[in-house]
PDB file of C-alpha atoms in Angstrom:
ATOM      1  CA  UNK A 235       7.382 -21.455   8.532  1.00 41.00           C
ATOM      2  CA  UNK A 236       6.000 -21.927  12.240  1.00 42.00           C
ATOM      3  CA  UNK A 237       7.417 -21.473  15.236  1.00 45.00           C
ATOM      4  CA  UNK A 238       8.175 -25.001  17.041  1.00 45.00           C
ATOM      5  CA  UNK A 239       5.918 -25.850  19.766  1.00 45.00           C
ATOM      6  CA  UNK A 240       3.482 -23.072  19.172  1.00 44.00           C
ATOM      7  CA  UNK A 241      -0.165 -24.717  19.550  1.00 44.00           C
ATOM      8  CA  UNK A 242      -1.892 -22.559  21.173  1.00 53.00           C
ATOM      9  CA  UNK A 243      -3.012 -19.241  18.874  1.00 58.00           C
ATOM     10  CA  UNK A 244      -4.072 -16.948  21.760  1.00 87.00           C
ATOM     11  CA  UNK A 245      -0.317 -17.285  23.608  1.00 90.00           C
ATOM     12  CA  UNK A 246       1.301 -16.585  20.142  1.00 91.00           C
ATOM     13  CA  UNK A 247      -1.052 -13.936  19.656  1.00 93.00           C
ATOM     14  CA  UNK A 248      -0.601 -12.407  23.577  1.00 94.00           C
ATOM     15  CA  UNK A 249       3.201 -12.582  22.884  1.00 95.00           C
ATOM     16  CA  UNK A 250       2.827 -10.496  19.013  1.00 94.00           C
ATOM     17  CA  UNK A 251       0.701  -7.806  20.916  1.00 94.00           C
ATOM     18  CA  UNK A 252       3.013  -7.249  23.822  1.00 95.00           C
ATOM     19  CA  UNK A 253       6.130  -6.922  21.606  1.00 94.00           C
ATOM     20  CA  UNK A 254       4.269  -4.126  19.414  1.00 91.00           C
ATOM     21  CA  UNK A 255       3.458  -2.426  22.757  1.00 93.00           C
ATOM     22  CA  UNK A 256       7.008  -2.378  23.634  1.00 93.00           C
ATOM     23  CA  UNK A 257       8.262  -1.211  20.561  1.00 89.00           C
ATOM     24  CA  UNK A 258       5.472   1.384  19.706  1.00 86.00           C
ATOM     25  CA  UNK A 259       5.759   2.262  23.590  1.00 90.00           C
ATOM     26  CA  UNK A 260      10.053   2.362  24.751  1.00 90.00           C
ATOM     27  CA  UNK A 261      11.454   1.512  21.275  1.00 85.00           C
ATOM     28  CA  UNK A 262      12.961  -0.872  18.848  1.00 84.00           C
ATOM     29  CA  UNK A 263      16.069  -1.056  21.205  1.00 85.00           C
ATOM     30  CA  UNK A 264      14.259  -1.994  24.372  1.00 91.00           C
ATOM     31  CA  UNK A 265      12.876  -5.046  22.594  1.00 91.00           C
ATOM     32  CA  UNK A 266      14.165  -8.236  24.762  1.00 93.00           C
ATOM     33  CA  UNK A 267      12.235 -11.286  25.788  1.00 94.00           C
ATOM     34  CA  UNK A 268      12.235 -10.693  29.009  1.00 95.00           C
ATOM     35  CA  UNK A 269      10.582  -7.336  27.905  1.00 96.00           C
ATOM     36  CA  UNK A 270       8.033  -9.065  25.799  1.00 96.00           C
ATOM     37  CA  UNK A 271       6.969 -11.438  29.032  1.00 95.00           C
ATOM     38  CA  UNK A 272       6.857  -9.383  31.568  1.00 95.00           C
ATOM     39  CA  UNK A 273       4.503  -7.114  29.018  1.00 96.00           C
ATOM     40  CA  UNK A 274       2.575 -10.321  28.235  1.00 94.00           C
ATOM     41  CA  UNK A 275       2.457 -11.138  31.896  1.00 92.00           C
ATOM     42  CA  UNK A 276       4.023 -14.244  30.969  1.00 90.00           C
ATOM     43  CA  UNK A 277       6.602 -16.053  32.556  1.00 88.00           C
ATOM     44  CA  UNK A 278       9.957 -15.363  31.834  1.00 85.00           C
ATOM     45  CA  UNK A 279      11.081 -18.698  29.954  1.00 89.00           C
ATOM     46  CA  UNK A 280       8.193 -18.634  27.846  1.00 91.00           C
ATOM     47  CA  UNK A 281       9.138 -17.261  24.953  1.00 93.00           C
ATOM     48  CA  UNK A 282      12.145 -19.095  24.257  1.00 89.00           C
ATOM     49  CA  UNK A 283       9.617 -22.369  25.580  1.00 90.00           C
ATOM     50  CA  UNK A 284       7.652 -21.894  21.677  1.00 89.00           C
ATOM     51  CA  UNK A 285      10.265 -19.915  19.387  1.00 93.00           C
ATOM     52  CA  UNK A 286      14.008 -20.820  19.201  1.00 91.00           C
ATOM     53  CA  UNK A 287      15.108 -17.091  20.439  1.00 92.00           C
ATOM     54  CA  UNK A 288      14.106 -13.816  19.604  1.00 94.00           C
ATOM     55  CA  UNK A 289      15.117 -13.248  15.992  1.00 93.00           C
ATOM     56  CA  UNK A 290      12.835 -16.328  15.354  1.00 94.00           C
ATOM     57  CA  UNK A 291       9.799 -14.989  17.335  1.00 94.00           C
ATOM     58  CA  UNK A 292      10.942 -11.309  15.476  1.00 93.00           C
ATOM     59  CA  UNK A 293      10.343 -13.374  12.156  1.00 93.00           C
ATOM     60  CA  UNK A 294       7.230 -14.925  13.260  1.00 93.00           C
ATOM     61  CA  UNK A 295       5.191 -11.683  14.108  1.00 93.00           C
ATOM     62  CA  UNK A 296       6.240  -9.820  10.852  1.00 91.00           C
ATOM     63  CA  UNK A 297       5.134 -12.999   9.164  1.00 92.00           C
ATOM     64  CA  UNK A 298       1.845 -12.948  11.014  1.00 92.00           C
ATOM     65  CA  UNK A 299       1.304  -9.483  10.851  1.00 90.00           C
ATOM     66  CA  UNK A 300       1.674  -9.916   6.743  1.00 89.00           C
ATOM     67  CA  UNK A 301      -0.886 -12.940   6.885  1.00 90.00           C
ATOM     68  CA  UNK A 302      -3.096 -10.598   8.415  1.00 89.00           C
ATOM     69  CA  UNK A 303      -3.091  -7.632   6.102  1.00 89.00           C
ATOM     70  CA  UNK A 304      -3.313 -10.017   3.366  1.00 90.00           C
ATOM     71  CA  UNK A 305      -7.105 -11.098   4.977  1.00 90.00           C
ATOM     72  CA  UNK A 306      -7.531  -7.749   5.551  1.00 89.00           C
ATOM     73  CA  UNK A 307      -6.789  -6.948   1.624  1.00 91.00           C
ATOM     74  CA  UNK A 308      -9.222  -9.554   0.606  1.00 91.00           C
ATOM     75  CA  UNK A 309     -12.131  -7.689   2.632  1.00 90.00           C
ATOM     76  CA  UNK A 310     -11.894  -5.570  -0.672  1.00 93.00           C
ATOM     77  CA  UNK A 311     -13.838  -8.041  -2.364  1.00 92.00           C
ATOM     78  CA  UNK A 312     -16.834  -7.582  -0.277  1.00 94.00           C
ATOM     79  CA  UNK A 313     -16.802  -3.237  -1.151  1.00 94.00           C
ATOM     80  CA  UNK A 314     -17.265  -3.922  -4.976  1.00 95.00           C
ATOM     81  CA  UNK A 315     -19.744  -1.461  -5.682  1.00 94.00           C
ATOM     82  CA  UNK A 316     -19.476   0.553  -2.217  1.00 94.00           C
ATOM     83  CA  UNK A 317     -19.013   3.786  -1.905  1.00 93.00           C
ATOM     84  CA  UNK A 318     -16.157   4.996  -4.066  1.00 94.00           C
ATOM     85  CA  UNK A 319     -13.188   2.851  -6.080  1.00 95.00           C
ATOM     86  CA  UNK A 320     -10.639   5.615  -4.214  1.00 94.00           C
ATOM     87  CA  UNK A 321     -12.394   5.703  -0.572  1.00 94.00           C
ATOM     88  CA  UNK A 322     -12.230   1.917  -0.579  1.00 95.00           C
ATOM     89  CA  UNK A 323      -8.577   1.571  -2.123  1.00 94.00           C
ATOM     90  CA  UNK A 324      -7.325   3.785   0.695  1.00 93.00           C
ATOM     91  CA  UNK A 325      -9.553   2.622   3.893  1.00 92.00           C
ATOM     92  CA  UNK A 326      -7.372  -0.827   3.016  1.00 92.00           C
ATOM     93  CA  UNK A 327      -3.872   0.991   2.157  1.00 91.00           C
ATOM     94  CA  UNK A 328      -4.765   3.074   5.700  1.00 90.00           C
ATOM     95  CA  UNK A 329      -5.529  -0.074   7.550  1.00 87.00           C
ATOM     96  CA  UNK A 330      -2.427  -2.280   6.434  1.00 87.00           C
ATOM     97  CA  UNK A 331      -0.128   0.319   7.619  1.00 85.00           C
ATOM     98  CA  UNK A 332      -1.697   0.409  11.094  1.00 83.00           C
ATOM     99  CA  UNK A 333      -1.512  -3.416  10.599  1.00 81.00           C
ATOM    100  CA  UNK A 334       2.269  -3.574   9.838  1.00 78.00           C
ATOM    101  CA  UNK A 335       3.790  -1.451  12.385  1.00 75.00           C
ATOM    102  CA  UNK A 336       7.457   0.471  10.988  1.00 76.00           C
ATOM    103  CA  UNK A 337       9.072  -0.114  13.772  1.00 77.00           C
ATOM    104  CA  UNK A 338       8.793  -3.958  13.806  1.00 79.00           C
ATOM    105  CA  UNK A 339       9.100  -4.393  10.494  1.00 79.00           C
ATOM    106  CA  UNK A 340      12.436  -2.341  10.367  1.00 79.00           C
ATOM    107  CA  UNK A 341      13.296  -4.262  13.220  1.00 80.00           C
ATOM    108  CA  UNK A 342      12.750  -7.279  11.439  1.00 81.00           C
ATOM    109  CA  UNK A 343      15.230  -6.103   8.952  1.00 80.00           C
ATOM    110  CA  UNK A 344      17.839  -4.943  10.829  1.00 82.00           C
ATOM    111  CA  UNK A 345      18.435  -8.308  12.978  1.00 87.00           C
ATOM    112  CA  UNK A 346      19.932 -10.814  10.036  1.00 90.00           C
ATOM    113  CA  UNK A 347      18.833 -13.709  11.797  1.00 92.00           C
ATOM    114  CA  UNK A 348      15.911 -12.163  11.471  1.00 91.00           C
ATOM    115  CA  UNK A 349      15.532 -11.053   8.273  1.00 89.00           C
ATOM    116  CA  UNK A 350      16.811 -14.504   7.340  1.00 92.00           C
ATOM    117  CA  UNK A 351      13.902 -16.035   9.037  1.00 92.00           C
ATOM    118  CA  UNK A 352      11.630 -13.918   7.374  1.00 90.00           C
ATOM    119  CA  UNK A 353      13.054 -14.295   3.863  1.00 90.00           C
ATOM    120  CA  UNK A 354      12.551 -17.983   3.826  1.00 93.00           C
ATOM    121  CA  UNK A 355       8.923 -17.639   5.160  1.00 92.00           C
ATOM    122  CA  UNK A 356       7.802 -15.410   2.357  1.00 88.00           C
ATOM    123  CA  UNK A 357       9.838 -18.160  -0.260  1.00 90.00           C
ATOM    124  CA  UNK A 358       7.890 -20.737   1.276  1.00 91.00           C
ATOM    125  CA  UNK A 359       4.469 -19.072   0.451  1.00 90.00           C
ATOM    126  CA  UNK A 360       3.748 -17.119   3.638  1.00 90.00           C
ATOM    127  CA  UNK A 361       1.332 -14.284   2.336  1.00 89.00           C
ATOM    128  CA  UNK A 362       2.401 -10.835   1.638  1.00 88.00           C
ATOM    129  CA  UNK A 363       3.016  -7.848  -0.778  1.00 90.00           C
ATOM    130  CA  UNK A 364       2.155 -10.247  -3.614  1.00 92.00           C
ATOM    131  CA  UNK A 365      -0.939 -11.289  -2.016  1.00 92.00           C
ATOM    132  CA  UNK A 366      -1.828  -8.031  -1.022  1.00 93.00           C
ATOM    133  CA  UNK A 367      -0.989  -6.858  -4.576  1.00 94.00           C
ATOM    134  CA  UNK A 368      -3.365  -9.927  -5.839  1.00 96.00           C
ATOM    135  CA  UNK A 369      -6.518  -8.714  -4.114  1.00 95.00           C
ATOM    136  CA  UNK A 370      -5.966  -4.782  -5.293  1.00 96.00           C
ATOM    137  CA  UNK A 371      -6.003  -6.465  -8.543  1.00 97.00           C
ATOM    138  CA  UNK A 372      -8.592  -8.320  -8.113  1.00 97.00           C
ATOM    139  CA  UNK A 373     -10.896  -5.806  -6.607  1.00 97.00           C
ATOM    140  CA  UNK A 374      -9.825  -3.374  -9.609  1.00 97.00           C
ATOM    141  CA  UNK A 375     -10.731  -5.801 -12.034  1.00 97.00           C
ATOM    142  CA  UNK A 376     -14.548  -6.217 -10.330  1.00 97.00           C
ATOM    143  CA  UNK A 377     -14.759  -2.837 -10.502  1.00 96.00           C
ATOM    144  CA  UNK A 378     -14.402  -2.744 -14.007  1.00 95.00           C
ATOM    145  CA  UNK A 379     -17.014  -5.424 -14.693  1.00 95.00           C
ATOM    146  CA  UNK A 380     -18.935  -3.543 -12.686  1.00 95.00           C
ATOM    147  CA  UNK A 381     -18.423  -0.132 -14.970  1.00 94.00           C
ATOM    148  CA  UNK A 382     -16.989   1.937 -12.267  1.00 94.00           C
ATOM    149  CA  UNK A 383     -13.659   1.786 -13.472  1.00 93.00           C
ATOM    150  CA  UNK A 384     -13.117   1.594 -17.048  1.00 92.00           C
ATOM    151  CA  UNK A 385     -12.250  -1.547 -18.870  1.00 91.00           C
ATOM    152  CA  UNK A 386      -9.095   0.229 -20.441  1.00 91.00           C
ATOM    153  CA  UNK A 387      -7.501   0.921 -16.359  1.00 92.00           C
ATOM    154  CA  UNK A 388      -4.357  -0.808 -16.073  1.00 95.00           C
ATOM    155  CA  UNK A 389      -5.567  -2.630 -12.760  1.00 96.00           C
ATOM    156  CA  UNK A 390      -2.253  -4.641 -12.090  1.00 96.00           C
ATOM    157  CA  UNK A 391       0.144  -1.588 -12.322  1.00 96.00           C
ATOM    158  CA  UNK A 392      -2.525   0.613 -10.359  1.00 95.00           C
ATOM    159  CA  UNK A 393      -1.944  -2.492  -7.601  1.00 96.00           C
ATOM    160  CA  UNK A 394       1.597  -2.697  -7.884  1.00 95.00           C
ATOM    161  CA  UNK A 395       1.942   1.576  -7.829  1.00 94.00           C
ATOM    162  CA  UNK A 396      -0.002   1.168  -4.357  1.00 94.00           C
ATOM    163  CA  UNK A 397       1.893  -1.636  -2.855  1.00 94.00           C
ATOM    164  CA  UNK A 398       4.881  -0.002  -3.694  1.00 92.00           C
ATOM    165  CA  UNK A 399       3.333   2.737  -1.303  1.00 90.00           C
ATOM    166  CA  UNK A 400       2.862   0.721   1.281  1.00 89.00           C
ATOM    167  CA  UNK A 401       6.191  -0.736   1.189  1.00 85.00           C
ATOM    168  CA  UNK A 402       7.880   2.532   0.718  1.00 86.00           C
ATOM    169  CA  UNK A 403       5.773   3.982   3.878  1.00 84.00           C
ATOM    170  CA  UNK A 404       6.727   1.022   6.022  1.00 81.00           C
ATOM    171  CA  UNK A 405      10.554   1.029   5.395  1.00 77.00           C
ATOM    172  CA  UNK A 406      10.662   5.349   5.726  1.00 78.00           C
ATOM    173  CA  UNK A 407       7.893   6.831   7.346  1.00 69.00           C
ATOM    174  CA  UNK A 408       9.014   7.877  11.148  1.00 64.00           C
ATOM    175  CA  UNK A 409       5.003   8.832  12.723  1.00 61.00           C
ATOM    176  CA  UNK A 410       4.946  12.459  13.176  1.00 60.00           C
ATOM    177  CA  UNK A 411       7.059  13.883  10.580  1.00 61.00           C
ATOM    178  CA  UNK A 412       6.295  14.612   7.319  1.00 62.00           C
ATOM    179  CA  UNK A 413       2.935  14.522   5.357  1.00 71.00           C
ATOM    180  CA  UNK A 414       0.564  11.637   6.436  1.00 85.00           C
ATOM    181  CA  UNK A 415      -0.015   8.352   4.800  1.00 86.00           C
ATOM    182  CA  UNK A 416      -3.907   9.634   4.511  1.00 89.00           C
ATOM    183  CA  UNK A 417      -2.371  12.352   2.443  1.00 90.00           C
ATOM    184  CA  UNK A 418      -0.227  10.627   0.627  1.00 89.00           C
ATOM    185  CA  UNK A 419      -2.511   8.276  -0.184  1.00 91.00           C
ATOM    186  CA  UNK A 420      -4.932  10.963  -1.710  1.00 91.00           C
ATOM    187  CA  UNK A 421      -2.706  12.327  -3.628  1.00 92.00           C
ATOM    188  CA  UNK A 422      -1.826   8.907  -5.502  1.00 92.00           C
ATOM    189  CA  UNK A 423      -5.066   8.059  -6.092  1.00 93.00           C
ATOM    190  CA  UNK A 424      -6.034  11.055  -7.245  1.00 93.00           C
ATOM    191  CA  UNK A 425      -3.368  10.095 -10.207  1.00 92.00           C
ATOM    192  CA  UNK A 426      -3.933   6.432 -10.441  1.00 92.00           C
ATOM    193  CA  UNK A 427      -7.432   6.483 -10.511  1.00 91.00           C
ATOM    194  CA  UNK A 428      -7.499  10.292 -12.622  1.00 81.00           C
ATOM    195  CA  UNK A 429     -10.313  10.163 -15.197  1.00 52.00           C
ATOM    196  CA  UNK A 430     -11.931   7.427 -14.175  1.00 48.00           C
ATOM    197  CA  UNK A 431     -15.073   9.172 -12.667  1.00 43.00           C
ATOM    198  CA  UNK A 432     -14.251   8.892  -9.268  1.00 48.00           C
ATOM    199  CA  UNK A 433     -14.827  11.489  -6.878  1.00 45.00           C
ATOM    200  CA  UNK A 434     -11.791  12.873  -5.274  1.00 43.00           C
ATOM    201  CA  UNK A 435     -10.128  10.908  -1.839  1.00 46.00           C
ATOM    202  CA  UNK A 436     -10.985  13.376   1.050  1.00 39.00           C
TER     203      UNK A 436
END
């Protein structure tokens, strides 16, 4: 689904970055559109000018920001045979959670308009986990042509165990508490990917 109006991909994009600002920068809670402009040095009617109101433009940057680290997934392809199976896995895993900041995703899901609006994206075929899943897969399975995994590697439940990550780091990590996704990352595919001949994630 896209947001009426929008035709021009560097305001939509101007708009995305200055709401992650304000959310990474005064919180979740200070998230208004008149926040957003005045961040985007915008003015003041343009939000609600493209996107029918803020749950809508909420929608429409979770949805982008998904898109995104589903291109950013596929990049996998081009590391077949690079460095190490692990090093790669988690340089992506590391990336999409930059990519999909918690705090705007949980915002996402805590506004029902919201949530609604991104529900019936992802129905209507708006990439996400399941793409993201698709390209682990798929670079799993080129690794095992390739002999650096072996052929017996469940590649599809290795994908699914590290989506599963993602999406349980996205929905409960709060930044600065706890152990690190780099660590927890490690430590996963040290298991996943245990016996396969792969050095060890540092």
């Amino acid at each position: 689904m896209s947001p009426r109006g929008v035709a021009i991909p560097d305001l939509r994009e101007r708009l995305f970055a200055a709401a992650e600002r304000v959310v990474a920068r005064d919180g979740a809670a200070a998230l208004t559109s008149r926040a957003i402009t005045a961040e985007a040095d915008c003015g003041k009617g343009v939000l609600h000018t493209h996107f029918a109101g803020l749950d809508e433009f909420v929608a429409e940057l979770v949805l982008d920001r998904f898109a995104r680290s589903a291109r950013r997934a596929e990049a996998l392809d081009a590391k077949v045979g690079q460095a190490t199976v692990a090093a790669n896995l988690q340089g992506i895993v590391l990336a999409l959670l930059e990519a999909l900041p918690p705090a705007v995703v949980g915002l996402a899901m805590t506004r029902p308009a919201a949530a609604l609006h991104t529900r019936e994206g992802l129905q209507a075929g708006a990439p996400a986990f399941d793409a993201i899943q698709h390209a682990f897969t798929a670079y799993l399975q080129a690794e095992q042509r390739g002999g650096r995994l072996p052929a017996d590697a469940d590649a599809e439940t290795i994908a699914l165990a590290l989506v599963g990550t993602i999406h349980h780091l996205l929905m409960t990590r709060v930044p600065g508490s706890g152990d690190e996704p780099e660590a927890i990352t490690g430590r996963l595919l040290a298991v996943l990917l245990g016996g396969t001949g792969q050095p060890p994630v540092v």
